Amino acid sequence: MEVDDEIMNPKDSKQEDNNNNNNNKPLVVILVGAPGSGKSTFCDHVMRVSTRPWLRVCQDTIGNDKAGTKAQCLALSSTSLKDEKSMLIDRCNLNIEQRADFIKLKESHQVDMHAVVLDLPAKLCISRSVKRTGHEGNLQGGRAAAVVNQMLKKKELPKLNEGFTRITICQNENDVQEAVNTYGSLSSSDVLPPGIFGGKKTDTKIQLGIMKFLKRVDAPSNVASDKTIPESSNVTSDKTIPEPSNVTTNENHEGQESGTHVLDGVPTLAFPFISTADFQFDIEKASEIIVETVEEFVNKIGNGRLVLVDLSHGLKILSMVKSKAVMKNIDPTKFFTFVGDITKLRSGGGLHCNVIANAANWRLKPGGGGVNAAIFDAAGLDLETETKKRAGSLTPGKSITVPLPSTSPMFSKQGVTHVIHVLGPNMNPKRPNCLKDDYNIGCKVLREAYSSLFENFASIVRAQEKSSGYEVSNKKLKGFVEVNESKNMSKDWGTWAQALYKVAMHPEKHGNGVIEVLDDVVVLNDVYPKAQKHILVIARTKGLDRLVDVNRKHLPILRTMHAVGVKWAETFLKENQSLVFRLGYHSSPSMRQLHLHVISQDFDSKHLRNKKHWNSFNTPFFRDSVDVIQEISENGKPTLNEDEKFMSMGLRCNRCRSAHPNIPRLKSHITICKSPFPANLLQNERLLRIAPNKDDNAC
Ligand code: AR6
């Protein structure tokens, strides 16, 4: 009779010893901001609420009654670091040179270096500086305006490659408040994830919502973090570590190093420890194998990242993995650890992992406790059914990928599209196929298990990269597999790229985000809106995949799509009269099924993260609906501007056309740019709005 591992004794928890090492590595936060940007207030607020002891190093006050100097600040910082104090460096630090000497402190002290940039509008900084009285540095009144202007001219936003592990950019008061909350809630042993976190201007409610969740993210550089969060701990709002809700990829940060740390949109595999709990595999050996295999795969997973997740942060093996990853210099943005429930990473921790791994049993069955039971429970029957379709059992060392149907709660709530079941070696005599302490075989099998898991994840990443490309139907371009050579060359759309098609065909089944269903079209909120308002009007016509498929006979559906788009834009304009809308198609879309974008022109969204995002809406690649209709009426086909060159064009403001080196700078510019829209957009009703600027009319 087969031994049913689901009903055996509860697992032996001997290896789940807490380790008592504290991660009390001090943190140095370098404030970056013009006079009047609120640096001192930021420090005050953080220090008022924080349980971590902070020292504020302020150039304005350090000289007592005389003007302080940078040298004094450096000397105090260095002494205080010897006492392992965390510090807020409260001086302008507006250029690389000013920051460099503080960053150098890393060479002689074990310390994490962060930057918080108070990149508030110049006008605001100037008016605050001018108005203030009793300023610690005596910079106030008329003189202040000139100084602020002068300093801002030389402003250089910090970059990770200066030596920072984390940069937070605040562009408005909400961002500042969020950063205060983030740093104010850090206890002495907490660490924040690495990366660049940019300010956003809306969604305050969402930000605050996210702050309610208790979470820890440990970068491997945090060698031995151990703040105990009881597994049953309730979410306590006063002890939260808010996950930054807006994260900027650094690909658009000029000269930035290549690592990317984003919460949404980056393919991410969350995986638990395999075999070390119920299967009682030696944790020292397991940690070695994990880090070695991660090291081997970290460069084979494209832009994906690997996150080792465990419910309990106190596990000794977690610290072992983290320190080994540091020793091996593994990029902390590509691999890090996260403490939380693997089944609730997005809703409970704000970390979006599209793929999760399961430490499965050989029969690929639910139950058995541990992570296996949790994942099958959370994913519902769908996972069981889809797993069964693919395999009835699994051999130790192997893994199997199971795509999760969109009906699974784990898909809809957590954004998990695939579960990869992995079976590790079993060293527990009470479980089937025990290796009886044969670590020669055990290590080999565990290595195979992780390799197989990462290999399967790499395949998912490759498939997604393929199907999300902007490539045109040109044999030489990567991304789309041609299935025939007919005029319109249909293509194989990957699973991910079929989502809109599914919604259009079966809105009743795939209703998430649908706001209107009509006979000919379905209207959907874009799941990753690139502006305050961004919806899709999807045609329900079969075989109408994209613009290249459209001809004269489709004019009625194109007109319907346009009319429905206009109706929705008008609805949004009633709620917010300041919005401006543009309606159009991507020349070569990444998703199957013809869909019209109705998008507000503020581009105020955390999801707008890179050049492709911007250029797909702000170059000729974006075809205005009115023009498409006109061209088809006149020529029977639309003009398609599919060339990849549009995606790599320089970033230009959609109003004044000024050039910007990266997305954060562009974003901060567009929030204040009041220039009229370019003349071509002002014609032919390409823009929809309530009351055009008089400036625009002048154009
Ligand atoms: N989220 C994150 N981590 C978790 C969760 C969760 N919800 N639940 C448990 N863990 P185990 P194994 C961690 O025993 O040793 C099952 O009975 C947990 O702290 O699930 O490979 C199966 O049916 C531990 O570190 O996996 C198999 O028969 C890790 O997940 C057998 O156990 C894995 O622990 C597999 O044993």
XYZ file of C-alpha atoms and ligand atoms in Angstrom:
735
model
C 0.000 0.000 0.000
C 1.332 3.407 -0.776
C 2.099 5.489 2.223
C -0.124 8.518 2.255
C 2.128 11.345 3.246
C -0.846 13.622 3.801
C -1.948 11.776 6.931
C 1.360 11.120 8.622
C 2.524 12.751 11.831
C 2.845 16.470 12.090
C 6.188 17.600 10.895
C 9.228 17.753 13.024
C 9.980 21.375 13.655
C 13.454 20.908 15.076
C 15.038 22.771 12.212
C 12.935 25.833 12.645
C 15.091 27.210 15.429
C 14.968 30.888 15.764
C 18.238 32.543 15.391
C 18.943 35.368 17.680
C 21.228 37.498 15.608
C 19.965 40.982 15.280
C 20.279 42.921 12.118
C 21.089 46.152 13.747
C 23.133 47.378 10.848
C 22.748 51.152 10.901
C 20.992 52.915 8.111
C 22.134 56.211 6.685
C 19.434 58.183 4.896
C 20.813 61.022 2.834
C 18.149 63.662 2.313
C 18.322 65.331 -1.074
C 16.384 68.531 -1.623
C 16.504 72.250 -2.091
C 16.061 74.638 0.844
C 12.344 74.733 1.586
C 11.738 71.195 0.309
C 10.962 70.026 3.850
C 14.067 68.044 4.819
C 14.085 69.081 8.462
C 10.353 68.533 8.804
C 10.815 65.091 7.265
C 13.498 64.281 9.854
C 11.357 65.611 12.708
C 8.387 63.526 11.673
C 10.381 60.336 11.234
C 12.141 60.783 14.569
C 8.901 61.558 16.354
C 7.210 58.303 15.383
C 10.112 55.908 15.012
C 11.197 53.272 17.507
C 14.600 53.110 15.804
C 16.961 55.602 17.411
C 17.908 58.147 14.751
C 20.494 60.857 14.792
C 19.818 63.914 12.653
C 23.001 65.359 11.207
C 22.037 68.855 10.176
C 24.469 71.299 8.655
C 22.308 74.241 9.680
C 22.593 73.457 13.377
C 25.876 71.597 13.694
C 27.974 74.757 14.035
C 25.893 75.991 16.972
C 25.563 79.660 16.246
C 27.944 79.670 13.285
C 27.273 78.327 9.815
C 27.981 74.596 9.841
C 30.218 72.816 7.361
C 30.119 69.601 5.429
C 33.298 68.490 7.208
C 31.570 68.825 10.571
C 28.671 66.731 9.305
C 31.052 64.079 8.030
C 32.957 63.957 11.284
C 29.794 63.569 13.337
C 28.480 60.909 10.952
C 31.647 58.900 11.174
C 31.755 58.979 14.963
C 28.107 58.091 15.244
C 28.454 55.167 12.883
C 31.048 53.701 15.210
C 28.250 53.623 17.778
C 26.040 51.958 15.154
C 23.544 54.800 15.075
C 21.185 55.272 12.161
C 21.316 58.739 10.695
C 19.364 61.246 8.690
C 21.772 63.495 6.814
C 19.864 66.745 6.690
C 21.598 68.949 4.151
C 20.812 69.703 0.519
C 23.073 67.051 -1.051
C 21.833 68.093 -4.441
C 24.719 66.814 -6.503
C 26.842 63.722 -6.749
C 29.910 65.377 -5.363
C 28.065 66.577 -2.265
C 26.800 63.077 -1.587
C 29.969 61.166 -2.416
C 31.825 61.762 0.835
C 28.879 60.558 2.880
C 28.538 57.477 0.712
C 32.231 56.775 1.250
C 31.392 56.085 4.894
C 30.302 52.689 3.609
C 33.923 51.798 3.069
C 34.758 51.944 6.749
C 31.405 51.093 8.321
C 28.866 48.322 7.800
C 25.942 50.446 6.768
C 23.002 50.636 4.389
C 22.903 53.839 2.369
C 19.536 55.243 1.248
C 18.523 58.490 -0.429
C 15.227 60.255 0.083
C 14.746 62.904 -2.561
C 12.345 65.728 -1.812
C 11.895 66.727 -5.419
C 9.086 69.165 -4.817
C 8.227 71.939 -7.260
C 10.756 74.796 -7.234
C 7.976 77.309 -6.708
C 6.918 75.632 -3.504
C 10.468 75.427 -2.128
C 11.064 79.070 -2.949
C 7.847 80.319 -1.416
C 8.466 78.312 1.756
C 12.052 79.527 2.058
C 11.091 83.124 1.456
C 8.256 83.082 3.963
C 9.929 81.266 6.823
C 11.308 83.026 9.848
C 13.788 81.775 12.400
C 15.285 79.276 9.982
C 18.111 77.297 11.567
C 20.458 78.177 8.723
C 19.182 81.723 8.399
C 18.137 81.159 4.797
C 14.910 83.073 4.520
C 13.449 86.234 2.999
C 14.378 87.581 -0.428
C 17.863 86.039 -0.462
C 16.341 82.551 -0.251
C 14.722 82.690 -3.690
C 18.001 83.353 -5.444
C 19.814 80.638 -3.479
C 17.145 78.031 -4.161
C 17.083 78.828 -7.854
C 20.837 78.656 -8.034
C 20.985 75.325 -6.251
C 18.236 73.762 -8.307
C 20.091 74.561 -11.482
C 22.829 72.194 -10.349
C 20.483 69.479 -9.096
C 21.485 65.882 -9.971
C 19.049 63.168 -8.963
C 20.795 60.345 -7.097
C 21.439 57.045 -8.830
C 21.908 53.586 -7.417
C 25.376 53.353 -8.854
C 26.530 56.155 -6.584
C 26.339 53.536 -3.840
C 22.747 53.709 -2.667
C 20.767 50.548 -2.080
C 17.467 52.370 -2.126
C 16.271 55.679 -3.496
C 12.869 57.168 -2.755
C 11.753 60.062 -4.894
C 9.006 62.274 -3.461
C 7.353 64.699 -5.807
C 4.430 65.852 -3.722
C 3.191 65.931 -0.146
C 1.608 62.496 -0.384
C 4.890 60.985 -1.460
C 6.641 62.730 1.418
C 4.072 61.438 3.885
C 4.474 57.957 2.501
C 8.234 58.155 2.923
C 7.799 59.435 6.492
C 5.558 56.461 7.204
C 8.040 54.087 5.644
C 11.046 55.305 7.597
C 9.066 56.147 10.714
C 7.844 52.579 11.049
C 11.259 50.935 10.800
C 12.419 49.287 13.967
C 16.129 48.761 14.560
C 16.233 45.444 12.771
C 13.907 46.143 9.872
C 15.188 46.502 6.367
C 13.538 47.864 3.273
C 13.791 46.358 -0.189
C 16.375 47.776 -2.520
C 15.596 49.758 -5.649
C 14.245 53.046 -6.840
C 10.860 54.060 -5.586
C 9.349 57.013 -7.344
C 6.738 59.463 -6.197
C 3.316 59.331 -7.663
C 0.611 61.860 -7.519
C -2.621 59.951 -7.071
C -3.961 56.794 -5.545
C -3.370 58.002 -2.040
C -6.078 55.705 -0.845
C -4.374 52.756 -2.390
C -1.088 53.777 -0.849
C -2.647 54.031 2.561
C -4.403 50.736 2.017
C -1.147 49.060 1.244
C 0.367 50.507 4.369
C -2.050 48.522 6.457
C -0.316 45.287 5.593
C 2.384 43.920 7.754
C 5.302 42.725 5.805
C 8.987 42.319 5.744
C 11.195 42.295 2.776
C 14.702 41.225 3.432
C 17.315 41.872 0.872
C 20.060 39.310 1.076
C 22.376 42.084 2.127
C 20.565 41.971 5.407
C 22.658 39.143 6.680
C 20.818 38.298 9.820
C 17.572 40.049 10.235
C 15.404 38.674 12.951
C 12.613 40.925 14.002
C 10.108 38.353 15.101
C 6.710 38.639 13.592
C 4.668 35.859 15.127
C 3.156 33.694 12.433
C -0.268 34.388 13.824
C 0.409 38.068 14.229
C -2.421 40.348 13.439
C -1.850 43.208 11.147
C -0.964 46.047 13.416
C -1.024 49.348 11.765
C 1.523 50.936 14.029
C 4.176 48.430 13.173
C 3.895 48.223 9.475
C 6.580 48.415 6.915
C 4.775 49.919 4.009
C 5.688 48.431 0.697
C 6.321 51.371 -1.530
C 3.382 51.428 -3.790
C 5.123 53.137 -6.604
C 8.275 51.726 -7.926
C 10.191 52.922 -10.875
C 12.218 50.641 -13.046
C 15.638 52.063 -13.335
C 16.049 51.283 -16.981
C 15.106 54.833 -17.657
C 17.334 56.356 -15.039
C 20.143 57.786 -16.927
C 23.324 55.850 -16.332
C 21.619 53.622 -13.835
C 22.930 50.176 -13.093
C 21.010 47.397 -14.711
C 19.114 45.969 -11.743
C 15.406 46.513 -11.706
C 13.137 46.339 -8.719
C 9.498 46.698 -9.441
C 6.456 45.318 -7.821
C 4.197 44.933 -10.755
C 4.924 43.725 -14.216
C 8.314 42.091 -13.598
C 8.109 38.333 -13.913
C 8.717 37.083 -10.413
C 8.965 33.594 -9.000
C 8.178 33.219 -5.316
C 9.463 29.912 -4.006
C 9.443 28.274 -0.581
C 12.182 26.165 0.929
C 12.008 22.746 -0.608
C 12.475 19.682 1.609
C 13.815 21.459 4.662
C 10.724 21.219 6.845
C 8.589 18.132 6.494
C 11.235 16.322 4.469
C 13.906 17.183 7.070
C 16.742 17.992 4.710
C 19.842 19.424 6.397
C 19.502 23.208 6.341
C 23.198 24.031 5.975
C 23.446 21.863 2.873
C 20.118 23.116 1.551
C 21.086 26.770 1.919
C 24.307 26.131 -0.006
C 22.380 24.437 -2.810
C 19.763 27.183 -2.998
C 22.316 29.962 -3.320
C 24.462 28.064 -5.815
C 21.482 27.282 -7.999
C 20.179 30.845 -7.768
C 23.620 32.076 -8.772
C 23.569 29.776 -11.775
C 20.121 30.875 -12.921
C 19.934 34.497 -11.987
C 21.258 35.539 -15.371
C 19.159 33.066 -17.280
C 15.796 34.444 -16.300
C 15.725 37.550 -18.454
C 14.304 40.449 -16.517
C 12.699 38.063 -14.030
C 13.554 37.818 -10.366
C 13.547 35.136 -7.711
C 12.106 35.605 -4.253
C 12.581 33.068 -1.504
C 9.503 33.250 0.704
C 8.843 31.858 4.117
C 6.127 32.400 6.651
C 8.481 32.798 9.522
C 11.392 35.167 9.451
C 13.121 33.479 12.365
C 14.270 30.462 10.393
C 17.969 29.879 10.665
C 18.114 28.759 7.064
C 16.754 32.118 5.943
C 19.741 33.901 7.488
C 22.072 31.281 6.042
C 20.732 31.887 2.554
C 20.943 35.639 2.946
C 24.535 35.619 4.120
C 25.590 33.170 1.421
C 23.921 35.310 -1.228
C 25.848 38.314 0.042
C 29.122 36.365 -0.039
C 28.434 35.437 -3.621
C 27.533 38.995 -4.486
C 24.204 38.017 -5.979
C 22.300 41.024 -7.278
C 19.788 41.811 -4.486
C 17.291 43.139 -6.989
C 17.253 39.794 -8.810
C 17.151 37.624 -5.732
C 15.876 38.485 -2.293
C 13.949 36.944 0.559
C 10.492 37.864 1.728
C 8.697 36.936 4.918
C 5.033 36.318 4.350
C 2.404 33.868 3.255
C 3.209 32.699 -0.248
C -0.506 32.493 -1.032
C -1.107 36.150 -0.185
C 1.897 37.957 -1.513
C 0.062 40.665 -3.392
C -2.921 41.224 -1.127
C -1.009 40.763 2.114
C 2.391 42.053 1.179
C 2.097 44.219 -1.900
C 4.583 41.988 -3.710
C 3.363 40.812 -7.069
C 4.706 37.378 -7.999
C 3.146 35.999 -11.147
C 4.566 32.542 -10.517
C 4.739 30.643 -7.260
C 6.403 27.346 -6.506
C 4.968 24.645 -4.346
C 6.894 22.138 -2.240
C 4.637 19.351 -3.438
C 4.199 15.714 -2.525
C 4.861 12.963 -5.037
C 1.162 12.400 -5.737
C 0.597 16.073 -6.531
C -2.337 16.071 -4.171
C -3.695 18.757 -1.848
C -3.332 18.432 1.919
C -0.383 17.216 3.923
C 0.087 20.519 5.725
C 2.930 22.896 4.987
C 3.065 25.059 1.962
C 1.427 22.413 -0.239
C -1.822 22.490 1.721
C -1.785 26.289 1.830
C -1.335 26.645 -1.930
C -3.953 24.073 -2.917
C -6.354 25.657 -0.448
C -5.828 29.160 -1.711
C -5.932 28.276 -5.393
C -9.171 26.296 -5.096
C -10.285 23.342 -7.168
C -8.879 24.887 -10.342
C -5.346 24.035 -9.350
C -6.214 20.458 -8.562
C -8.019 20.024 -11.872
C -5.288 21.634 -13.947
C -2.596 19.666 -12.119
C -4.403 16.388 -12.708
C -4.652 17.160 -16.424
C -0.888 17.371 -16.612
C 0.431 14.663 -14.329
C -0.589 12.137 -11.711
C 2.704 12.076 -9.856
C 6.111 13.669 -9.657
C 9.596 12.200 -9.261
C 11.966 13.727 -6.683
C 14.136 16.373 -8.301
C 11.544 17.277 -10.906
C 9.023 20.068 -11.268
C 5.955 20.700 -13.347
C 4.341 23.959 -14.431
C 0.599 24.349 -14.083
C -1.042 27.423 -15.628
C -3.683 28.764 -13.290
C -7.099 29.508 -14.800
C -8.324 33.056 -14.291
C -11.204 31.673 -12.252
C -8.842 30.646 -9.478
C -8.915 33.106 -6.557
C -5.145 33.044 -6.530
C -5.178 34.342 -10.104
C -7.752 37.056 -9.534
C -6.642 38.175 -6.076
C -2.916 37.606 -6.198
C -2.160 37.814 -9.898
C -0.603 34.336 -9.914
C -0.714 32.898 -13.418
C 1.340 29.733 -12.865
C 2.094 27.345 -10.050
C 5.193 25.200 -10.383
C 5.042 22.055 -8.286
C 8.465 20.824 -7.187
C 9.290 17.625 -5.403
C 12.429 17.626 -3.300
C 14.324 14.707 -1.738
C 12.845 13.248 1.411
C 15.036 12.595 4.456
C 12.136 11.938 6.798
C 11.733 8.209 7.544
C 8.045 8.801 8.124
C 7.511 9.941 4.558
C 7.665 7.939 1.335
C 10.949 7.352 -0.528
C 13.172 8.299 2.386
C 16.831 8.574 1.390
C 17.973 7.488 4.849
C 20.590 10.170 5.292
C 22.181 9.537 1.928
C 23.188 13.116 1.263
C 25.145 12.165 -1.848
C 21.897 11.432 -3.564
C 19.949 13.946 -1.470
C 22.079 16.931 -2.501
C 22.018 15.893 -6.125
C 18.240 15.591 -6.086
C 17.705 18.883 -4.266
C 19.956 20.651 -6.776
C 17.961 19.066 -9.593
C 14.728 20.184 -7.964
C 15.755 23.861 -7.773
C 17.298 23.736 -11.249
C 14.153 22.265 -12.696
C 12.064 24.901 -10.896
C 14.179 27.809 -12.151
C 14.320 26.326 -15.641
C 10.532 26.139 -15.753
C 10.281 29.704 -14.518
C 12.774 30.813 -17.189
C 10.523 29.227 -19.839
C 7.547 31.211 -18.543
C 9.574 34.415 -18.643
C 10.714 33.691 -22.186
C 7.155 32.996 -23.303
C 5.924 36.208 -21.707
C 8.700 38.274 -23.178
C 7.844 36.835 -26.546
C 4.167 37.559 -26.364
C 4.481 41.029 -24.902
C 6.890 42.371 -27.519
C 5.912 45.256 -29.720
C 7.386 43.488 -32.673
C 5.720 43.637 -36.040
C 4.892 40.794 -38.324
C 8.309 40.672 -39.789
C 10.080 37.347 -39.878
C 13.336 38.788 -38.658
C 11.918 40.441 -35.576
C 11.701 38.415 -32.444
C 8.571 38.044 -30.469
C 5.903 36.596 -32.674
C 5.837 33.163 -34.219
C 4.456 33.320 -37.684
C 1.988 30.640 -38.590
C 1.474 31.538 -42.191
C 2.643 33.907 -44.839
C -0.706 35.340 -45.792
C -1.081 39.057 -46.312
C -2.009 39.822 -42.779
C 0.213 37.158 -41.338
C -1.625 35.931 -38.306
C 0.513 35.103 -35.351
C 0.573 32.804 -32.387
C -0.458 34.844 -29.422
C 0.908 33.572 -26.125
C -1.453 32.722 -23.284
C -0.879 36.041 -21.615
C -1.666 37.936 -24.810
C -5.054 36.238 -25.097
C -6.562 37.908 -22.045
C -8.494 40.579 -23.977
C -9.696 38.058 -26.506
C -11.099 35.961 -23.675
C -12.809 38.960 -22.119
C -14.339 39.916 -25.467
C -15.615 36.420 -26.183
C -16.721 35.571 -22.651
C -17.099 38.687 -20.534
C -19.355 36.723 -18.186
C -16.456 34.388 -17.353
C -13.608 36.863 -17.369
C -15.448 39.798 -15.896
C -12.718 41.305 -13.755
C -12.450 44.978 -14.564
C -15.245 44.943 -17.161
C -17.335 48.117 -16.952
C -19.706 47.651 -19.866
C -20.775 44.805 -22.110
C -22.567 45.583 -25.376
C -23.365 43.409 -28.368
C -20.333 44.587 -30.326
C -17.880 45.745 -27.704
C -16.752 45.182 -24.148
C -15.315 48.023 -22.090
C -12.623 47.209 -19.588
C -10.483 49.121 -17.128
C -6.893 48.631 -18.225
C -5.357 46.396 -15.594
C -2.128 48.440 -15.680
C -3.504 51.914 -16.404
C -0.878 54.253 -17.769
C -2.777 57.388 -16.745
C -5.391 58.503 -14.242
C -8.065 57.152 -16.567
C -7.255 54.413 -19.005
C -9.863 52.055 -20.389
C -10.034 49.690 -23.339
C -12.937 49.339 -25.732
C -12.572 45.843 -27.160
C -14.247 44.670 -30.355
C -16.143 41.414 -29.989
C -15.710 40.510 -33.661
C -13.952 37.169 -34.140
C -10.792 37.297 -36.249
C -10.268 40.994 -35.637
C -7.036 40.693 -33.736
C -5.330 44.007 -34.467
C -5.226 47.025 -36.699
C -3.579 45.184 -39.577
C -6.703 42.996 -39.876
C -9.018 45.953 -40.364
C -10.590 46.887 -43.726
C -13.635 48.777 -45.046
C -16.106 46.197 -43.855
C -15.002 46.933 -40.304
C -15.910 50.613 -40.440
C -19.151 50.089 -38.482
C -17.361 48.372 -35.599
C -14.606 51.008 -35.623
C -17.239 53.738 -35.408
C -19.003 51.917 -32.591
C -15.741 51.560 -30.703
C -15.046 55.237 -31.176
C -18.528 56.285 -30.059
C -18.354 54.104 -26.945
C -14.902 55.498 -26.186
C -16.156 59.051 -26.513
C -19.110 58.280 -24.264
C -16.799 56.986 -21.535
C -14.421 59.906 -21.909
C -17.387 62.229 -21.449
C -18.411 60.347 -18.336
C -14.943 60.737 -16.872
C -14.859 64.399 -17.840
C -17.996 65.014 -15.826
C -16.139 63.695 -12.765
C -12.946 65.566 -13.474
C -13.067 68.458 -15.866
C -9.325 68.907 -15.960
C -8.728 65.652 -17.815
C -7.936 65.492 -21.513
C -8.533 62.282 -23.459
C -7.055 60.738 -26.543
C -8.509 57.681 -28.281
C -6.360 55.426 -30.394
C -4.793 52.117 -31.312
C -1.294 50.739 -31.042
C 0.045 50.083 -34.519
C 1.253 46.682 -33.402
C -0.365 45.652 -30.141
C 0.972 43.128 -27.669
C -2.472 41.767 -26.848
C -4.789 39.939 -29.212
C -8.238 41.351 -30.122
C -8.663 44.808 -31.557
C -8.860 47.272 -28.692
C -9.150 51.012 -28.554
C -7.277 52.862 -25.813
C -9.150 55.701 -24.163
C -6.484 57.369 -22.116
C -6.198 60.617 -20.202
C -3.183 62.677 -21.148
C -1.801 63.215 -17.635
C 0.054 59.870 -17.790
C -0.040 60.024 -14.053
C 0.399 56.379 -13.165
C 2.802 54.153 -11.325
C 2.404 51.649 -14.146
C 3.997 53.965 -16.642
C 7.525 52.929 -15.986
C 9.575 52.836 -19.111
C 10.256 54.257 -22.511
C 8.124 51.700 -24.309
C 5.167 52.588 -22.147
C 5.576 56.276 -22.897
C 6.390 55.954 -26.580
C 3.562 53.563 -27.296
C 1.170 56.425 -26.469
C 3.204 59.408 -27.544
C 4.772 58.633 -30.908
C 3.215 57.874 -34.297
C 3.024 54.258 -33.102
C -0.220 55.402 -31.442
C -2.839 55.875 -34.173
C -5.695 58.217 -33.347
C -9.057 56.564 -33.784
C -10.341 59.459 -35.907
C -7.437 59.041 -38.327
C -7.810 55.289 -38.529
C -11.478 55.666 -39.453
C -10.695 58.313 -42.033
C -7.863 56.321 -43.625
C -9.963 53.193 -43.892
C -12.831 55.152 -45.436
C -10.465 56.679 -47.959
C -7.904 53.932 -48.647
C -9.447 50.788 -47.240
C -6.596 50.340 -44.766
C -4.971 52.225 -41.914
C -1.381 53.450 -41.811
C 0.630 51.333 -39.424
C 3.688 52.826 -37.790
C 5.052 49.600 -36.462
C 8.732 50.276 -36.694
C 10.604 49.476 -33.517
C 12.384 52.802 -33.787
C 9.302 54.462 -32.291
C 9.794 52.530 -29.096
C 13.337 53.732 -28.676
C 12.743 57.375 -29.489
C 13.853 59.937 -26.918
C 11.369 60.903 -24.238
C 9.505 64.081 -25.115
C 6.777 65.930 -23.267
C 3.414 65.363 -24.919
C 2.639 69.077 -24.638
C 5.748 71.207 -25.145
C 7.839 68.416 -26.780
C 10.799 69.155 -24.495
C 13.261 66.259 -24.175
C 13.850 64.433 -20.889
C 16.554 61.949 -19.968
C 14.427 59.485 -18.046
C 10.901 58.683 -16.932
C 11.069 60.227 -13.434
C 12.265 63.518 -14.889
C 9.696 63.391 -17.642
C 6.997 62.647 -15.107
C 7.960 65.503 -12.865
C 7.977 67.779 -15.886
C 4.564 66.767 -17.205
C 2.915 67.425 -13.871
C 3.825 71.084 -14.176
C 3.895 71.623 -17.926
C 1.057 73.894 -18.906
C 2.089 74.356 -22.545
C -0.499 73.861 -25.215
C -0.684 70.476 -26.907
C 1.053 70.249 -30.293
C -0.946 71.635 -33.189
C -1.609 68.275 -34.839
C -3.336 66.969 -31.717
C -5.536 70.016 -31.508
C -7.084 69.265 -34.875
C -9.728 66.822 -36.008
C -10.992 66.184 -32.458
C -8.019 64.041 -31.613
C -8.264 65.363 -28.075
C -11.430 65.289 -26.014
C -11.870 67.705 -23.157
C -14.289 70.132 -21.587
C -12.713 73.524 -22.081
C -9.571 73.922 -24.116
C -6.919 76.286 -22.765
C -6.988 79.617 -24.429
C -3.280 78.999 -25.073
C -4.182 75.913 -27.081
C -6.594 77.849 -29.229
C -3.878 80.318 -29.959
C -1.767 77.567 -31.410
N 3.814 30.599 2.896
C 5.168 30.599 2.884
N 5.894 29.592 3.382
C 5.261 28.554 3.931
C 3.855 28.489 3.991
C 3.127 29.577 3.434
N 1.793 29.619 3.425
N 3.509 27.349 4.603
C 4.671 26.707 4.918
N 5.728 27.439 4.521
P 7.017 21.987 3.690
P 8.879 20.124 2.399
C 7.155 27.115 4.570
O 7.021 21.106 4.884
O 9.834 20.080 3.525
C 3.898 18.686 2.658
O 3.186 17.975 3.569
C 7.621 26.327 5.740
O 7.984 27.205 6.804
O 5.712 22.394 3.159
O 9.436 20.170 1.002
C 3.786 18.149 1.229
O 2.554 17.509 1.003
C 8.833 25.593 5.156
O 10.034 26.353 5.380
O 7.836 21.309 2.479
C 4.952 17.209 1.107
O 4.573 15.913 1.451
C 8.582 25.543 3.675
O 7.407 26.291 3.447
C 5.962 17.710 2.118
O 5.268 18.574 3.011
C 8.358 24.178 3.071
O 7.881 23.288 4.024
C 7.063 18.525 1.489
O 7.968 18.849 2.494
